[in-house]
Amino acid sequence: MVLESFQVGTGDVPTVLLHGFLGTGRNLRSLATAWSAADPSRRFLLPDLTGHGASPIPAPGADLFTVARDVVDTARAQGFTGALDWVGHSLGGRVSLAASLHVPEAVSRVALLDIAPGPVPYDLSESGMVLGILLQAPARAENRKAMRATLTDKGLSDGLADWLLMNLVSDDQGVRWRFDRQALADLHSRVNGTDLWEAVERPGRPPMRCIRGGRSRYVSDADVARLEAAGCPVATIPGAGHFVHVDGARQLLEWLLAA
């Protein structure tokens, strides 16, 4: 499956930047632009992952390996050849690990942005909470303001509500969700439950590293110890939460450039 995507940069080092659950490629545009300016040797592909943004709905039973294959198919369709550098935030990081197992010939290196390889507990998953509210929201509304009020009335913060509203499209009846919410809910339960430690701990894997937000709980101290024991160094941005590319943009870029 070929996904909706856009590119930044014209260099020779092929790099895919993958967003988190309920996001789109646009979430990482600022990172790609800053990275490209600092390192013109790279060419970035930023897809909307399967079921997200303007990309096709996932097939029944789709999992992390399905999504990884879709990213590779998209890269090839866009002229990206050989092994790619994979940089993934949250779900995007888990897709990158799955790619290293399922399509290893397409993976040269992996950088994980605030995500660990193990299954994500439901009570830890902010995306699970957001998804629960999203499923309760109406399929359409008169306008963005009305949909925003519905989301905030159900407990979403203004910031999270505005982030979700990026997934609305307008038509002659008002606004509606761009994605299939139930298909995403089904995908969410499968991708969060997958154990990907094999990708990090197996012999002969590609180089991997991880950066976490100091205020985030997605990469625990126990995860750090296990990652580093497997030869995957972990850095921490002290003041950042889960969205390290927003909260610690400068520190993240420095870390990426130091590879």
PDB file of C-alpha atoms in Angstrom, residues 24-159:
ATOM      1  CA  THR A  24       0.267  12.838  10.535  1.00  0.00           C
ATOM      2  CA  GLY A  25       3.501  13.464   8.694  1.00  0.00           C
ATOM      3  CA  ARG A  26       2.953  17.206   9.212  1.00  0.00           C
ATOM      4  CA  ASN A  27       3.691  16.730  12.927  1.00  0.00           C
ATOM      5  CA  LEU A  28       7.378  16.287  12.070  1.00  0.00           C
ATOM      6  CA  ARG A  29       7.670  18.881   9.301  1.00  0.00           C
ATOM      7  CA  SER A  30       9.449  21.410  11.545  1.00  0.00           C
ATOM      8  CA  LEU A  31      11.969  18.769  12.625  1.00  0.00           C
ATOM      9  CA  ALA A  32      12.610  17.715   9.017  1.00  0.00           C
ATOM     10  CA  THR A  33      13.050  21.322   7.883  1.00  0.00           C
ATOM     11  CA  ALA A  34      15.504  22.148  10.673  1.00  0.00           C
ATOM     12  CA  TRP A  35      17.428  18.901  10.177  1.00  0.00           C
ATOM     13  CA  SER A  36      17.634  19.409   6.422  1.00  0.00           C
ATOM     14  CA  ALA A  37      18.961  22.939   6.887  1.00  0.00           C
ATOM     15  CA  ALA A  38      21.632  21.676   9.282  1.00  0.00           C
ATOM     16  CA  ASP A  39      22.480  18.599   7.192  1.00  0.00           C
ATOM     17  CA  PRO A  40      21.696  19.041   3.466  1.00  0.00           C
ATOM     18  CA  SER A  41      23.024  15.530   2.748  1.00  0.00           C
ATOM     19  CA  ARG A  42      19.657  14.057   3.779  1.00  0.00           C
ATOM     20  CA  ARG A  43      16.422  13.531   1.917  1.00  0.00           C
ATOM     21  CA  PHE A  44      13.413  13.036   4.172  1.00  0.00           C
ATOM     22  CA  LEU A  45      10.174  11.155   3.545  1.00  0.00           C
ATOM     23  CA  LEU A  46       7.296  11.989   5.903  1.00  0.00           C
ATOM     24  CA  PRO A  47       4.314   9.693   5.342  1.00  0.00           C
ATOM     25  CA  ASP A  48       0.918   9.646   6.980  1.00  0.00           C
ATOM     26  CA  LEU A  49       1.078   6.159   8.497  1.00  0.00           C
ATOM     27  CA  THR A  50      -1.528   3.580   7.490  1.00  0.00           C
ATOM     28  CA  GLY A  51      -4.992   4.721   8.611  1.00  0.00           C
ATOM     29  CA  HIS A  52      -3.756   8.174   9.556  1.00  0.00           C
ATOM     30  CA  GLY A  53      -4.184  11.534   7.867  1.00  0.00           C
ATOM     31  CA  ALA A  54      -4.918  11.144   4.166  1.00  0.00           C
ATOM     32  CA  SER A  55      -3.538   7.577   3.899  1.00  0.00           C
ATOM     33  CA  PRO A  56      -5.741   4.540   3.195  1.00  0.00           C
ATOM     34  CA  ILE A  57      -7.644   2.729   5.942  1.00  0.00           C
ATOM     35  CA  PRO A  58      -5.772  -0.317   7.318  1.00  0.00           C
ATOM     36  CA  ALA A  59      -6.965  -3.716   6.181  1.00  0.00           C
ATOM     37  CA  PRO A  60      -8.617  -5.951   8.809  1.00  0.00           C
ATOM     38  CA  GLY A  61      -5.911  -7.541  10.933  1.00  0.00           C
ATOM     39  CA  ALA A  62      -3.259  -4.967  10.024  1.00  0.00           C
ATOM     40  CA  ASP A  63      -0.393  -4.775  12.504  1.00  0.00           C
ATOM     41  CA  LEU A  64       2.991  -3.118  12.955  1.00  0.00           C
ATOM     42  CA  PHE A  65       4.542  -5.262  10.249  1.00  0.00           C
ATOM     43  CA  THR A  66       1.800  -4.259   7.798  1.00  0.00           C
ATOM     44  CA  VAL A  67       2.443  -0.597   8.529  1.00  0.00           C
ATOM     45  CA  ALA A  68       6.211  -1.064   8.183  1.00  0.00           C
ATOM     46  CA  ARG A  69       5.765  -2.705   4.797  1.00  0.00           C
ATOM     47  CA  ASP A  70       3.499   0.179   3.711  1.00  0.00           C
ATOM     48  CA  VAL A  71       6.236   2.667   4.630  1.00  0.00           C
ATOM     49  CA  VAL A  72       8.779   0.716   2.575  1.00  0.00           C
ATOM     50  CA  ASP A  73       6.397   0.467  -0.394  1.00  0.00           C
ATOM     51  CA  THR A  74       5.833   4.225  -0.189  1.00  0.00           C
ATOM     52  CA  ALA A  75       9.553   4.954  -0.006  1.00  0.00           C
ATOM     53  CA  ARG A  76      10.217   2.801  -3.047  1.00  0.00           C
ATOM     54  CA  ALA A  77       7.360   4.429  -4.965  1.00  0.00           C
ATOM     55  CA  GLN A  78       8.903   7.829  -4.192  1.00  0.00           C
ATOM     56  CA  GLY A  79      12.325   6.790  -5.468  1.00  0.00           C
ATOM     57  CA  PHE A  80      14.046   6.029  -2.160  1.00  0.00           C
ATOM     58  CA  THR A  81      16.387   3.116  -2.812  1.00  0.00           C
ATOM     59  CA  GLY A  82      18.538   0.907  -0.624  1.00  0.00           C
ATOM     60  CA  ALA A  83      18.544   0.862   3.163  1.00  0.00           C
ATOM     61  CA  LEU A  84      16.912   3.811   4.923  1.00  0.00           C
ATOM     62  CA  ASP A  85      17.514   5.636   8.169  1.00  0.00           C
ATOM     63  CA  TRP A  86      14.347   5.296  10.283  1.00  0.00           C
ATOM     64  CA  VAL A  87      13.441   7.913  12.891  1.00  0.00           C
ATOM     65  CA  GLY A  88      10.143   7.338  14.666  1.00  0.00           C
ATOM     66  CA  HIS A  89       8.215   9.054  17.434  1.00  0.00           C
ATOM     67  CA  SER A  90       6.051   6.794  19.620  1.00  0.00           C
ATOM     68  CA  LEU A  91       4.087   4.559  17.193  1.00  0.00           C
ATOM     69  CA  GLY A  92       6.560   5.583  14.482  1.00  0.00           C
ATOM     70  CA  GLY A  93       9.401   4.182  16.569  1.00  0.00           C
ATOM     71  CA  ARG A  94       7.583   0.887  17.011  1.00  0.00           C
ATOM     72  CA  VAL A  95       6.983   0.746  13.252  1.00  0.00           C
ATOM     73  CA  SER A  96      10.724   1.318  12.753  1.00  0.00           C
ATOM     74  CA  LEU A  97      11.578  -1.607  15.038  1.00  0.00           C
ATOM     75  CA  ALA A  98       9.068  -3.802  13.228  1.00  0.00           C
ATOM     76  CA  ALA A  99      10.667  -2.836   9.912  1.00  0.00           C
ATOM     77  CA  SER A 100      14.086  -3.888  11.201  1.00  0.00           C
ATOM     78  CA  LEU A 101      12.639  -7.366  11.822  1.00  0.00           C
ATOM     79  CA  HIS A 102      10.325  -7.734   8.841  1.00  0.00           C
ATOM     80  CA  VAL A 103      12.172  -5.860   6.077  1.00  0.00           C
ATOM     81  CA  PRO A 104      15.757  -5.673   7.412  1.00  0.00           C
ATOM     82  CA  GLU A 105      17.195  -4.919   3.985  1.00  0.00           C
ATOM     83  CA  ALA A 106      15.356  -1.577   4.106  1.00  0.00           C
ATOM     84  CA  VAL A 107      16.780  -0.476   7.470  1.00  0.00           C
ATOM     85  CA  SER A 108      20.246   1.022   7.962  1.00  0.00           C
ATOM     86  CA  ARG A 109      19.707   2.670  11.368  1.00  0.00           C
ATOM     87  CA  VAL A 110      16.897   3.297  13.849  1.00  0.00           C
ATOM     88  CA  ALA A 111      16.350   6.268  16.166  1.00  0.00           C
ATOM     89  CA  LEU A 112      13.549   5.928  18.716  1.00  0.00           C
ATOM     90  CA  LEU A 113      11.892   9.124  19.939  1.00  0.00           C
ATOM     91  CA  ASP A 114      10.417   8.501  23.403  1.00  0.00           C
ATOM     92  CA  ILE A 115       9.272   4.920  22.941  1.00  0.00           C
ATOM     93  CA  ALA A 116      10.475   1.563  24.258  1.00  0.00           C
ATOM     94  CA  PRO A 117      10.294  -1.828  22.511  1.00  0.00           C
ATOM     95  CA  GLY A 118       7.974  -3.521  25.009  1.00  0.00           C
ATOM     96  CA  PRO A 119       4.164  -3.617  24.937  1.00  0.00           C
ATOM     97  CA  VAL A 120       2.630  -0.269  25.951  1.00  0.00           C
ATOM     98  CA  PRO A 121       0.373  -0.640  29.023  1.00  0.00           C
ATOM     99  CA  TYR A 122      -3.083   0.833  28.472  1.00  0.00           C
ATOM    100  CA  ASP A 123      -2.820   3.102  31.519  1.00  0.00           C
ATOM    101  CA  LEU A 124       0.402   4.539  30.123  1.00  0.00           C
ATOM    102  CA  SER A 125      -0.956   5.187  26.657  1.00  0.00           C
ATOM    103  CA  GLU A 126      -2.114   8.774  26.312  1.00  0.00           C
ATOM    104  CA  SER A 127      -3.212   7.886  22.792  1.00  0.00           C
ATOM    105  CA  GLY A 128      -5.580   5.307  24.280  1.00  0.00           C
ATOM    106  CA  MET A 129      -7.259   7.968  26.395  1.00  0.00           C
ATOM    107  CA  VAL A 130      -7.500  10.331  23.447  1.00  0.00           C
ATOM    108  CA  LEU A 131      -8.840   7.548  21.232  1.00  0.00           C
ATOM    109  CA  GLY A 132     -11.564   6.768  23.777  1.00  0.00           C
ATOM    110  CA  ILE A 133     -12.786  10.363  23.638  1.00  0.00           C
ATOM    111  CA  LEU A 134     -12.455  10.454  19.855  1.00  0.00           C
ATOM    112  CA  LEU A 135     -14.705   7.400  19.542  1.00  0.00           C
ATOM    113  CA  GLN A 136     -17.371   9.164  21.621  1.00  0.00           C
ATOM    114  CA  ALA A 137     -17.293  12.285  19.439  1.00  0.00           C
ATOM    115  CA  PRO A 138     -19.820  12.703  16.627  1.00  0.00           C
ATOM    116  CA  ALA A 139     -18.863  11.673  13.111  1.00  0.00           C
ATOM    117  CA  ARG A 140     -19.398  15.241  11.908  1.00  0.00           C
ATOM    118  CA  ALA A 141     -20.197  18.698  13.200  1.00  0.00           C
ATOM    119  CA  GLU A 142     -21.384  22.028  11.861  1.00  0.00           C
ATOM    120  CA  ASN A 143     -17.899  23.508  12.113  1.00  0.00           C
ATOM    121  CA  ARG A 144     -14.515  23.107  13.789  1.00  0.00           C
ATOM    122  CA  LYS A 145     -15.555  25.216  16.772  1.00  0.00           C
ATOM    123  CA  ALA A 146     -18.483  22.899  17.511  1.00  0.00           C
ATOM    124  CA  MET A 147     -16.310  19.769  17.271  1.00  0.00           C
ATOM    125  CA  ARG A 148     -13.678  21.385  19.485  1.00  0.00           C
ATOM    126  CA  ALA A 149     -16.294  22.132  22.134  1.00  0.00           C
ATOM    127  CA  THR A 150     -17.416  18.497  22.061  1.00  0.00           C
ATOM    128  CA  LEU A 151     -13.859  17.257  22.608  1.00  0.00           C
ATOM    129  CA  THR A 152     -13.024  19.667  25.423  1.00  0.00           C
ATOM    130  CA  ASP A 153     -16.361  19.000  27.123  1.00  0.00           C
ATOM    131  CA  LYS A 154     -15.348  15.333  27.258  1.00  0.00           C
ATOM    132  CA  GLY A 155     -12.104  16.193  29.042  1.00  0.00           C
ATOM    133  CA  LEU A 156      -9.490  16.805  26.352  1.00  0.00           C
ATOM    134  CA  SER A 157      -7.097  19.682  26.915  1.00  0.00           C
ATOM    135  CA  ASP A 158      -7.221  22.600  24.512  1.00  0.00           C
ATOM    136  CA  GLY A 159      -3.878  21.537  23.045  1.00  0.00           C
TER     137      GLY A 159
END
